[in-house]
Short mmCIF file of C-alpha atoms and ligand atoms in Angstrom, two decimals:
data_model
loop_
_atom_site.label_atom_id
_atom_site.label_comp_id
_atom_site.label_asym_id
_atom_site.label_seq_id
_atom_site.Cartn_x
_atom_site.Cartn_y
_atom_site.Cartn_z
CA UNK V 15 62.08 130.59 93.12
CA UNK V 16 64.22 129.80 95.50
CA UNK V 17 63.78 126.70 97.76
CA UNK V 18 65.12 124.39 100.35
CA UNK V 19 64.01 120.69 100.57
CA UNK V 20 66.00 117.31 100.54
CA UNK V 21 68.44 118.19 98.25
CA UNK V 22 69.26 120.75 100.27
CA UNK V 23 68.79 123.46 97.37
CA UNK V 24 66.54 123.79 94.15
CA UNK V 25 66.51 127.20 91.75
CA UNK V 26 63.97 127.56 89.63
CA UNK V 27 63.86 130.28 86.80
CA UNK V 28 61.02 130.65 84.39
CA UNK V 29 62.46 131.92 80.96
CA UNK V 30 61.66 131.91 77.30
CA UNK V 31 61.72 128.55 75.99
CA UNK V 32 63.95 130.17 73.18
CA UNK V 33 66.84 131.89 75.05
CA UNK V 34 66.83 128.12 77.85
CA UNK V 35 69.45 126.89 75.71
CA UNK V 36 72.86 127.91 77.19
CA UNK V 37 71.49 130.06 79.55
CA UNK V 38 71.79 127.12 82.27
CA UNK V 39 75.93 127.48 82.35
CA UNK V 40 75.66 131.48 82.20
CA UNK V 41 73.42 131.18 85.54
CA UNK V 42 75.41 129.18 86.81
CA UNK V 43 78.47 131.31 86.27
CA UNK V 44 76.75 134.81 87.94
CA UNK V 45 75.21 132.88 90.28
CA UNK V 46 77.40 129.85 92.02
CA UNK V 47 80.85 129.94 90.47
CA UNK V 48 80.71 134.30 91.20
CA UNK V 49 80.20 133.46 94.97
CA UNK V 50 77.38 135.42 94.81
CA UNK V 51 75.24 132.56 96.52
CA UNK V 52 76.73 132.19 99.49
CA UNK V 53 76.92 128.16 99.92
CA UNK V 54 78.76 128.21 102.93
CA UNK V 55 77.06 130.96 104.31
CA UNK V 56 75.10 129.09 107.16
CA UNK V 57 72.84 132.04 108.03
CA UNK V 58 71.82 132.20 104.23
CA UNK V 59 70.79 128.05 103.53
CA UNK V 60 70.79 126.81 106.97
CA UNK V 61 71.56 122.75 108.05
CA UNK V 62 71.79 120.23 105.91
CA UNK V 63 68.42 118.12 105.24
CA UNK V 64 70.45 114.76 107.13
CA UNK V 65 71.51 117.13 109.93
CA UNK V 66 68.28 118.30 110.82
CA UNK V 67 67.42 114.51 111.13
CA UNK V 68 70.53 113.75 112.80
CA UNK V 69 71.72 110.81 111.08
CA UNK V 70 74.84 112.47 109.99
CA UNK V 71 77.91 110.49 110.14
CA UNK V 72 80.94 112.90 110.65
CA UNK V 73 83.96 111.85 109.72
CA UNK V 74 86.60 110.48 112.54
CA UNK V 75 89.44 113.19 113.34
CA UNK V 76 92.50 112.90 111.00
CA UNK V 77 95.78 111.69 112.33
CA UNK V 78 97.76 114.50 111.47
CA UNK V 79 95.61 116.85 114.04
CA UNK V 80 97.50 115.11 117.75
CA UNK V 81 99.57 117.96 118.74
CA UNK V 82 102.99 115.52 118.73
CA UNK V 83 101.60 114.54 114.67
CA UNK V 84 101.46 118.37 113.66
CA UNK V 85 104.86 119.13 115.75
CA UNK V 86 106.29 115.81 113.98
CA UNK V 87 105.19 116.75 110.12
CA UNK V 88 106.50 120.51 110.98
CA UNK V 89 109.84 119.34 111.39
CA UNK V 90 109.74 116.82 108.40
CA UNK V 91 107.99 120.26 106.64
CA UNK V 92 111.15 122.19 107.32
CA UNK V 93 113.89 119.42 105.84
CA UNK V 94 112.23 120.11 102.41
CA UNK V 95 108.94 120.62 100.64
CA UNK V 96 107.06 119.38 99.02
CA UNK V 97 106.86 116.06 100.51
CA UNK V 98 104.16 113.44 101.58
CA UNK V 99 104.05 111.65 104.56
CA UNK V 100 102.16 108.49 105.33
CA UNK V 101 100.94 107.03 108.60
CA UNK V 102 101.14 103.17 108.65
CA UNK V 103 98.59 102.86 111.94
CA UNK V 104 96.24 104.36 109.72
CA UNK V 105 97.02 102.11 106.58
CA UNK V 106 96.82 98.91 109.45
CA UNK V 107 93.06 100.28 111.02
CA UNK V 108 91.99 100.81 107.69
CA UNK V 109 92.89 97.11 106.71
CA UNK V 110 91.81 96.03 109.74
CA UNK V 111 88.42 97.06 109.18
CA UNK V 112 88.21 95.10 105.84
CA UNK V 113 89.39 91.85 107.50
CA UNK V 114 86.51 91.84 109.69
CA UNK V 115 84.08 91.86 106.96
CA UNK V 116 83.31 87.52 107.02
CA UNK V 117 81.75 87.54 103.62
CA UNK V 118 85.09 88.20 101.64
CA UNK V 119 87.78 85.48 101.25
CA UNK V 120 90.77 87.10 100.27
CA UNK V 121 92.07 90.79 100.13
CA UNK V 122 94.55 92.32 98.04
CA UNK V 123 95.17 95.65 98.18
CA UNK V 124 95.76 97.58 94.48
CA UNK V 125 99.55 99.01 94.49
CA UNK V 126 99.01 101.52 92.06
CA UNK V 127 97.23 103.91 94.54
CA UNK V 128 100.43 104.19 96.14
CA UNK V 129 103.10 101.75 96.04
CA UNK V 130 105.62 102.78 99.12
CA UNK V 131 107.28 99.89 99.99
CA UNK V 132 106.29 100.68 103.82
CA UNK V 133 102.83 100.48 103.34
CA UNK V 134 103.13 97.10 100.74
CA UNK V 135 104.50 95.89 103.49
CA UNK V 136 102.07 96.80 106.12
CA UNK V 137 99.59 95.22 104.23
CA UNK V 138 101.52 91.79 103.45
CA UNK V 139 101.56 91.78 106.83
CA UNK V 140 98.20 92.31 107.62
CA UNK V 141 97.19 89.08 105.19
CA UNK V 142 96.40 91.16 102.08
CA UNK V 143 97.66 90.31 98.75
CA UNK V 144 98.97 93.13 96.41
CA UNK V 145 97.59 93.14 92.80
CA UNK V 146 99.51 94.74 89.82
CA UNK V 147 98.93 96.40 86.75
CA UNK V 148 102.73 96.93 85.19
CA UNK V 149 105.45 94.89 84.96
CA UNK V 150 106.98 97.63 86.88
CA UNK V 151 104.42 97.25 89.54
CA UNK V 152 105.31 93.51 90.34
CA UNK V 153 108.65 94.40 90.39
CA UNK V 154 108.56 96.95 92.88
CA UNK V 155 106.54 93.92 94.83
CA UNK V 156 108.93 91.16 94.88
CA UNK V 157 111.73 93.59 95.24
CA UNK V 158 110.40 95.03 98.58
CA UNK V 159 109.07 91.09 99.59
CA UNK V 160 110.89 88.98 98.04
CA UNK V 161 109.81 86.12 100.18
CA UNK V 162 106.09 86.79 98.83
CA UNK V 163 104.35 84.06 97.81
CA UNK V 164 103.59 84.62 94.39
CA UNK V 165 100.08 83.10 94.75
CA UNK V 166 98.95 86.42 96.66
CA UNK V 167 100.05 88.47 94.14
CA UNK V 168 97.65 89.18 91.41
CA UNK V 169 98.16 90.72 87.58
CA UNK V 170 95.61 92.87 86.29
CA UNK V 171 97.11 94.68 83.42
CA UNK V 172 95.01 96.54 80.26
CA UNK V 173 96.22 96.75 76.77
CA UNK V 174 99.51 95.68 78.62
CA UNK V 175 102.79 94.68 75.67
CA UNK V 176 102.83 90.86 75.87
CA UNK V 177 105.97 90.59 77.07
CA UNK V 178 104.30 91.58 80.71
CA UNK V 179 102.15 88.77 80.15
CA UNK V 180 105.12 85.95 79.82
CA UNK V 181 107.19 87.96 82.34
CA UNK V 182 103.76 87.19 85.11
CA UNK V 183 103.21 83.62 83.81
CA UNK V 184 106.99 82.90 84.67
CA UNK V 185 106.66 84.67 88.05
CA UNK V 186 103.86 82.48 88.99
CA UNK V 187 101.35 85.39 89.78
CA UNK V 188 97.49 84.74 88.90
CA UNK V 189 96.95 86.56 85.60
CA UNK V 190 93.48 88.31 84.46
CA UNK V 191 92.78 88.90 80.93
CA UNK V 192 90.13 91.31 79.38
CA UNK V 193 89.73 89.96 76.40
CA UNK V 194 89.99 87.20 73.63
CA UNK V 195 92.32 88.78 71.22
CA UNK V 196 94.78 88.21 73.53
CA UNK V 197 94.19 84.00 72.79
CA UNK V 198 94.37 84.09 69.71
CA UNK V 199 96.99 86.45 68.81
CA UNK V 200 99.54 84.82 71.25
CA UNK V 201 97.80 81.76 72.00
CA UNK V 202 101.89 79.87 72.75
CA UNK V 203 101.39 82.55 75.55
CA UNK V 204 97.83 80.88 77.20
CA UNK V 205 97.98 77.55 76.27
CA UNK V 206 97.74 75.24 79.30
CA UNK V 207 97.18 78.29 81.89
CA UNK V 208 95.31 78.90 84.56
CA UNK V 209 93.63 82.71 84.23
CA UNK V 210 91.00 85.04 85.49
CA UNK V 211 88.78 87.00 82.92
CA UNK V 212 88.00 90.61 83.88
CA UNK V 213 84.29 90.89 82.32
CA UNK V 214 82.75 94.46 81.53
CA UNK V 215 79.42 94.39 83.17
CA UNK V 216 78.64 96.27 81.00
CA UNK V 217 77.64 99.50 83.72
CA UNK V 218 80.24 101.11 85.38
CA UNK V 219 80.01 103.78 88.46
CA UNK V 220 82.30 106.67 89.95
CA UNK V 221 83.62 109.88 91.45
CA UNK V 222 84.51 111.19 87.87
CA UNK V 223 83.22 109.80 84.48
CA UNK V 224 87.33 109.81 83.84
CA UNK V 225 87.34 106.91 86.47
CA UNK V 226 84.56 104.75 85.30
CA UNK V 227 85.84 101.97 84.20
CA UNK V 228 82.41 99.79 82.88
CA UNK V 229 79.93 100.18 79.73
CA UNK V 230 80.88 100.61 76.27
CA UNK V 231 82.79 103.35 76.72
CA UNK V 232 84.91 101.94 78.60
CA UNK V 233 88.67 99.97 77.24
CA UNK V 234 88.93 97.54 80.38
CA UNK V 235 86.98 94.09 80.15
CA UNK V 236 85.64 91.62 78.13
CA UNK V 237 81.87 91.89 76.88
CA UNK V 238 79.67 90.36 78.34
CA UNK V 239 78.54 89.44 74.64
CA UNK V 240 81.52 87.64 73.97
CA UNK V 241 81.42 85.34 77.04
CA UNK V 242 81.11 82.49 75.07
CA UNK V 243 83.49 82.94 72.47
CA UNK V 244 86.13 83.29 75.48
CA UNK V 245 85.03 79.96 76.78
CA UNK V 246 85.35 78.32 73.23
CA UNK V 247 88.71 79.58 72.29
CA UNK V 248 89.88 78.93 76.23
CA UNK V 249 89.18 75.31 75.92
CA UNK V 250 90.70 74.95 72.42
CA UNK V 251 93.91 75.83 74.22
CA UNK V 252 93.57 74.15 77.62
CA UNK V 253 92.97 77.34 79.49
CA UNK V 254 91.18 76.90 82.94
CA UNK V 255 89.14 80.12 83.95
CA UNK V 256 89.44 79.93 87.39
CA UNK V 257 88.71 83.62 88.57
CA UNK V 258 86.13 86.22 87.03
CA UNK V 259 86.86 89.48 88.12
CA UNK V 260 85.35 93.15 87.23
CA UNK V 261 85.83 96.43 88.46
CA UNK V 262 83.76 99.13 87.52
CA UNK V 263 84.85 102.16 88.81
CA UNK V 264 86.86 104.29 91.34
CA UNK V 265 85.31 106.50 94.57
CA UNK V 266 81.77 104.58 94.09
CA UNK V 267 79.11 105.50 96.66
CA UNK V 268 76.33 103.14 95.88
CA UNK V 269 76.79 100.61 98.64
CA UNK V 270 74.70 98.06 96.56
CA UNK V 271 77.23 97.90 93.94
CA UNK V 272 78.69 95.39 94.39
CA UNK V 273 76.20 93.03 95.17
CA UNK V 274 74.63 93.60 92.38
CA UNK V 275 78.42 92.84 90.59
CA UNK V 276 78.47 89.46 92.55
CA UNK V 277 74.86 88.66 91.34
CA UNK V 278 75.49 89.38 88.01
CA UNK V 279 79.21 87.56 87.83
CA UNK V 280 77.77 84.40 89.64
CA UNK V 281 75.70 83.54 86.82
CA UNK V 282 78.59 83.88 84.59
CA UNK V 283 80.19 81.87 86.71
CA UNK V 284 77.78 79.32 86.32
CA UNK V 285 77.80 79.25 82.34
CA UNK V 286 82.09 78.70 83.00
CA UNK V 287 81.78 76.04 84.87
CA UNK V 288 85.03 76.12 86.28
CA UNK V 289 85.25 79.39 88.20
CA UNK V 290 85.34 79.36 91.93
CA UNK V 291 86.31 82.71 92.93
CA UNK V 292 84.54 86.10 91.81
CA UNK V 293 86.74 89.26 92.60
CA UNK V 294 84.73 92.25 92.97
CA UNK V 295 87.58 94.93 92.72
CA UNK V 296 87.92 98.32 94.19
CA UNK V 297 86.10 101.30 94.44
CA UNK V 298 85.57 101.85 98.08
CA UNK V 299 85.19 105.72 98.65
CA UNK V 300 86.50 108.10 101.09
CA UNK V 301 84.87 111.60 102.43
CA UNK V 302 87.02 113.71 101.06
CA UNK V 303 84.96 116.67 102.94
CA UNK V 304 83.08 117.78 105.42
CA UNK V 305 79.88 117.17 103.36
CA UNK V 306 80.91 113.34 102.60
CA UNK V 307 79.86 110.82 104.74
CA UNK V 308 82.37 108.10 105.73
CA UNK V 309 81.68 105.05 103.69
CA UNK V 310 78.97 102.45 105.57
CA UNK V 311 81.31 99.31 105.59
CA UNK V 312 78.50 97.51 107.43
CA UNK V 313 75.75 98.12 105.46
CA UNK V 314 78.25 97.11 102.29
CA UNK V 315 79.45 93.85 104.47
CA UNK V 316 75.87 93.22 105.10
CA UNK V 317 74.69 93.26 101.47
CA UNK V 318 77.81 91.16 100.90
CA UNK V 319 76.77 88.45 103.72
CA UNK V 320 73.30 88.55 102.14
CA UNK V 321 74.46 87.96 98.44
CA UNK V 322 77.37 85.28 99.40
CA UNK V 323 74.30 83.27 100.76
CA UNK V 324 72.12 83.33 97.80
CA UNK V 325 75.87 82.14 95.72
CA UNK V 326 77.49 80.34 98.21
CA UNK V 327 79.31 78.43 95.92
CA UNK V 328 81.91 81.27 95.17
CA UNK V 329 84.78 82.90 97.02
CA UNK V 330 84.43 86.84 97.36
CA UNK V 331 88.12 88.80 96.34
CA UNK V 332 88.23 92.63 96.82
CA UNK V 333 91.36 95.15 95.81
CA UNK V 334 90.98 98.36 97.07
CA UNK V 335 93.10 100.77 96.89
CA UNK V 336 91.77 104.10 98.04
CA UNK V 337 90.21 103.31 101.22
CA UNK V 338 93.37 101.75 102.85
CA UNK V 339 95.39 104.64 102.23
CA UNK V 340 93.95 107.82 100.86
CA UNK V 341 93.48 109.06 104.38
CA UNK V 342 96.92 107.76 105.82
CA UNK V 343 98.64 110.37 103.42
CA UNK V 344 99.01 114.00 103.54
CA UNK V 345 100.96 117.08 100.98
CA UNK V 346 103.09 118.84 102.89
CA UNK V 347 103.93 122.20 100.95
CA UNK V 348 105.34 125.28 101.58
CA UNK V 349 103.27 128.87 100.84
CA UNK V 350 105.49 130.63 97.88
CA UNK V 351 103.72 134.18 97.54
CA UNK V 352 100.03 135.74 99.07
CA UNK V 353 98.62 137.39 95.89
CA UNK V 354 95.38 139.71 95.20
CA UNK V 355 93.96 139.94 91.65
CA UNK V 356 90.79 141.27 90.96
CA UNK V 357 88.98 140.68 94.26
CA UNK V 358 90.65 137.28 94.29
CA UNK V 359 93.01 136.30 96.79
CA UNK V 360 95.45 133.07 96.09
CA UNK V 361 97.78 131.48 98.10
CA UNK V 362 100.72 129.38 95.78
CA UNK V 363 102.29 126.56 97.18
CA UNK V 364 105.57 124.63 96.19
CA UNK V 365 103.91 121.82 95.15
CA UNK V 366 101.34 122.14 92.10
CA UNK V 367 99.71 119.39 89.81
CA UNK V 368 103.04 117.60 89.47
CA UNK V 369 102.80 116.68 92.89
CA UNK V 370 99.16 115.85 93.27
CA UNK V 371 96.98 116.13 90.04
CA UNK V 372 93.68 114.96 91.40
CA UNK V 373 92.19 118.64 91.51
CA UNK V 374 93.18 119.19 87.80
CA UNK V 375 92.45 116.45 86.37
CA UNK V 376 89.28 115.54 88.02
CA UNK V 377 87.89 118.45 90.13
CA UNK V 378 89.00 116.15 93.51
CA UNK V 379 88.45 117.94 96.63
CA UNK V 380 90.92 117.76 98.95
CA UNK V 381 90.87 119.79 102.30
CA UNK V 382 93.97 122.51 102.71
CA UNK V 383 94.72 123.77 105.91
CA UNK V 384 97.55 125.86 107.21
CA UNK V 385 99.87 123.83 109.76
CA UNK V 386 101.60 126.32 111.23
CA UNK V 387 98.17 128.41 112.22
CA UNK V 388 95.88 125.13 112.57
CA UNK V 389 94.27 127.00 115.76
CA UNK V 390 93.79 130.71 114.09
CA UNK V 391 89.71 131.33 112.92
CA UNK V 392 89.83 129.79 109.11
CA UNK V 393 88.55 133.57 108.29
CA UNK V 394 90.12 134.07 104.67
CA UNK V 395 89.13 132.72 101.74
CA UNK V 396 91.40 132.08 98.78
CA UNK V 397 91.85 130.00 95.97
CA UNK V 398 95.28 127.80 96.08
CA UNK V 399 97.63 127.22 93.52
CA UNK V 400 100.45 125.30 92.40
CA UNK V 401 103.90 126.98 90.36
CA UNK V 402 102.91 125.34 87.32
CA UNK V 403 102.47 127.06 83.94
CA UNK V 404 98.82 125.59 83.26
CA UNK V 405 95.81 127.51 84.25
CA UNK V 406 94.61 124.26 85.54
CA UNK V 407 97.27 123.93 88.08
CA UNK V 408 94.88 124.51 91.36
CA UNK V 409 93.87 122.81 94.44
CA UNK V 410 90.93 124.34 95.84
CA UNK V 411 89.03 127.76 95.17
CA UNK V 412 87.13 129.37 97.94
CA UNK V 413 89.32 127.56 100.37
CA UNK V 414 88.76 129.16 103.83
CA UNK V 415 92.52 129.61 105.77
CA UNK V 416 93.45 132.07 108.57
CA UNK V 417 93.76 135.72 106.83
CA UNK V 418 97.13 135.88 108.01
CA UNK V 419 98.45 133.32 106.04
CA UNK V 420 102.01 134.01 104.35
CA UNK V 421 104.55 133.16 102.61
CA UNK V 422 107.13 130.65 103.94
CA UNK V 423 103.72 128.82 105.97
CA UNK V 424 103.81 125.18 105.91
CA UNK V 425 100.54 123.98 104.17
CA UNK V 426 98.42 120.86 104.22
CA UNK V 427 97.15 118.59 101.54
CA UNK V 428 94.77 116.42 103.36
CA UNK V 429 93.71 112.67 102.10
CA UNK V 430 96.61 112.58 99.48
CA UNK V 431 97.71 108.82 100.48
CA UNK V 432 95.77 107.34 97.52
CA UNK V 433 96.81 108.43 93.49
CA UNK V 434 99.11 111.35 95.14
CA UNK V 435 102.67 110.36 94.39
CA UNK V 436 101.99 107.47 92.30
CA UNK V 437 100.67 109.67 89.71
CA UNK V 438 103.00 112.45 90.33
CA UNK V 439 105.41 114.13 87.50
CA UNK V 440 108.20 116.10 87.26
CA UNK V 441 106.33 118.58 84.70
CA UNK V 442 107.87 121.90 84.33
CA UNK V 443 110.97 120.39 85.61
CA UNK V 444 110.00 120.28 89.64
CA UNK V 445 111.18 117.54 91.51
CA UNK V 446 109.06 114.51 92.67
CA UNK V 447 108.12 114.95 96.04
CA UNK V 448 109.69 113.26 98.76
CA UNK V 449 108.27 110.74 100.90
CA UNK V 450 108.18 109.73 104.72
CA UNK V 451 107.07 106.85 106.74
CA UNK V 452 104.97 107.51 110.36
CA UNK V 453 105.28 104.48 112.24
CA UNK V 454 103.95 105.29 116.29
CA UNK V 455 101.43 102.43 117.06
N1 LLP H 514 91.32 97.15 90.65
C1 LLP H 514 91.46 97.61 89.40
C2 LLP H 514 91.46 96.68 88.29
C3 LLP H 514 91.60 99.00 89.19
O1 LLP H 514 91.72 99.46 87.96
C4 LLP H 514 91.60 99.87 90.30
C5 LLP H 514 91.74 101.31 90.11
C6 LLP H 514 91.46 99.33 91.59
C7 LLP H 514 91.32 97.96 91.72
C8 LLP H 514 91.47 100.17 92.84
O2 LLP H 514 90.45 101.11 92.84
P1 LLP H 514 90.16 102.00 94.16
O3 LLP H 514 89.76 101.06 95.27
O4 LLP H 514 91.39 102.73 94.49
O5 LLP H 514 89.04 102.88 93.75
N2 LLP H 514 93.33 108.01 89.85
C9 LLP H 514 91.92 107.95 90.22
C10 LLP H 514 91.48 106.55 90.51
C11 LLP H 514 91.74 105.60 89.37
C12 LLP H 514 91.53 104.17 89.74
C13 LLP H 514 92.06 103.25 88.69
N3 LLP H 514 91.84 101.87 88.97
C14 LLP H 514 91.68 108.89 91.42
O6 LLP H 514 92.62 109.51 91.88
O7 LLP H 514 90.55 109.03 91.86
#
């Protein structure tokens, strides 16, 4: 049975209870990963259940696609690829939109999604603070603003060598600790501090399981069954918890998240005693495709506004990362070789999973279009791929491009600003990408 309803699409097969087992993945195999349903195929499944109702909300048009943008990132394109390039009036609209949100206090904005000193500083200047999981992290920061005041700068680290520790305490940065080993196997370190305490809410959310950061499964915060043990050993040494902060995951679209994370930290916060600020991390998603939705920043400011009234006591802290610069940032790349195999057409790029490993590593989507043909019909459809030697080195299958795509045709990563470069390698020997700067507010 075949049927369409709310979730767009339901299969049902009646089998022997005996062969069930397993036969779920082969299904799946002959009958989505083949092609041979035709997803896409609009005459075949029709709108979308939230189109027919009309309360889709598309997503605003990319930067890159103004005619002087795509005759701009040709010309960077043809210095050298692969390369990324980052528009700041993006970064700046992105973190303008967070600033209007009333509910939260203070903003910082987490480095390690990409940590160009361009867009740090676009974001100093808009009034975020930058928070920092390295050593090497806060050093890029007070070498590209030196003048920083250390007090917006935040330390977050996670099973980080101790010597980071000492190195933030003497830079004056607010540290966060995640658990209460740390005390007492370096208490010298602690004693007489002022710290926040990353709790694990014990639930965690996310794009990817590899990016859910919450639960028992999860290395990153303290337990919420050991709460009190922190506090004991804390005041033995004359620590002062001033912050409580938890993240629970990356690309979350649950827009009650995190008020349910400030409802469950504020009564921590109680127990403390001495906390007045509750930082609710990251997380923020992006619509990485047609079939996302933008993220509903009221409806998220509005839950916020609603839960900062029921706690008014506390100050709200964010740190995204994602949302203020995944979609400032594209992949430029060049097309290597047009290759058939089997029925299956690929295009290879220059860059692969050194440059951007979001597709490899967690099945990302991230939209590829041809530059140089952005007006031909998208009629082909091929799988991309990078020059690495590991079968997992692709960016997209069934990736619809003009048919007369070729060699030597400058290529598109779209929404690569976020966990692009910063998590880029020179694997296989290929070079980091380079990097460039779009300033034309
Ligand atoms: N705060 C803390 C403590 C974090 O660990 C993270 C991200 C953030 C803030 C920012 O999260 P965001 O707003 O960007 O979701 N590489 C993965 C994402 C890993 C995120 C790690 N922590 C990806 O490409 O999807």
């Amino acid at each position: 049975l075949i049927s369409q309803s709310s979730n767009d699409l339901n299969l049902t097969f009646v089998m022997d209870e005996a062969v069930a087992d397993g036969m779920l993945p082969k299904l799946h195999e002959a009958l989505i990963d083949s092609g041979a349903m035709p997803v896409y195929e609009t005459r075949v499944f029709g709108p979308r259940w939230r189109e027919i109702n009309g309360n889709v909300r598309p997503r605003p048009m990319p930067w890159w696609r103004a005619a002087e943008r795509r005759t701009a990132l040709r010309a960077l394109a043809a210095q050298d690829t692969p390369r990324y390039v980052y528009h700041l009036p993006t970064v700046r609209e992105r973190a303008r939109a967070l600033n209007a949100i009333a509910a939260i206090d203070r903003r910082y904005y987490a480095i390690k999604a990409n940590s160009h000193p361009a867009i740090l500083r676009a974001l100093v200047e808009q009034g975020f603070g930058l928070e920092c999981v390295s050593l090497g992290e806060l050093q890029r920061v007070f070498e590209t603003l030196p003048e920083l005041d250390p007090e917006r700068v935040l330390f977050t680290p996670n099973f980080a060598p101790i010597h980071e520790y000492e190195s933030a305490f003497a830079r004056g940065v607010t540290v966060t600790v995640d658990n209460v080993e740390l005390l007492r196997r370096w208490p010298e370190v602690f004693r007489g501090r002022a710290l926040w305490l990353r709790i694990d809410l014990g639930h965690g959310d996310g794009h990817h399981q590899k990016v859910n950061t919450g639960g028992k499964d999860a290395k990153f915060g303290l337990s919420a069954q050991r709460v009190d043990e922190f506090v004991q050993r804390a005041r033995e040494l004359d620590v002062r918890i001033t912050g409580l902060h938890a993240h629970l995951g990356s690309g979350i679209e649950t827009v009650g998240h995190w008020k349910l994370m400030v409802d469950e930290m504020a009564g921590f916060a109680r127990r403390i005693g001495s906390v007045g600020i509750l930082d609710i991390g990251g997380g923020l998603p992006i619509a990485y495709s047609d079939d996302d939705e933008p993220f509903d920043l009221d409806a998220w400011a509005q839950g916020l506004a609603d839960i900062k009234a029921v706690h008014p006591a506390f100050q709200l802290a964010i740190e995204p990362g994602r949302f203020l610069v995944a979609e400032a940032g594209v992949l430029l790349a060049r097309a290597t070789q047009v290759v058939e195999k089997d029925g299956v057409r690929r295009v290879g790029l220059d860059a692969g999973m050194n440059a951007l490993i979001r597709p490899a590593l967690y099945d990302a989507w991230h939209d590829i279009h041809n530059l140089d043909r952005l007006d031909a019909q998208r009629d082909g459809e091929y799988e991309v791929v990078g020059p690495i030697c590991e079968s997992s080195d692709v960016f997209g299958q069934r990736v619809k491009l003009p048919s007369a795509t070729a060699p030597g045709d400058v290529m598109l990563i779209a929404d690569a600003g976020a966990y692009g470069r910063s998590m880029s390698s020179e694997y296989n020997l290929r070079a980091l990408p380079a990097e460039d700067v779009i300033d034309d507010e």
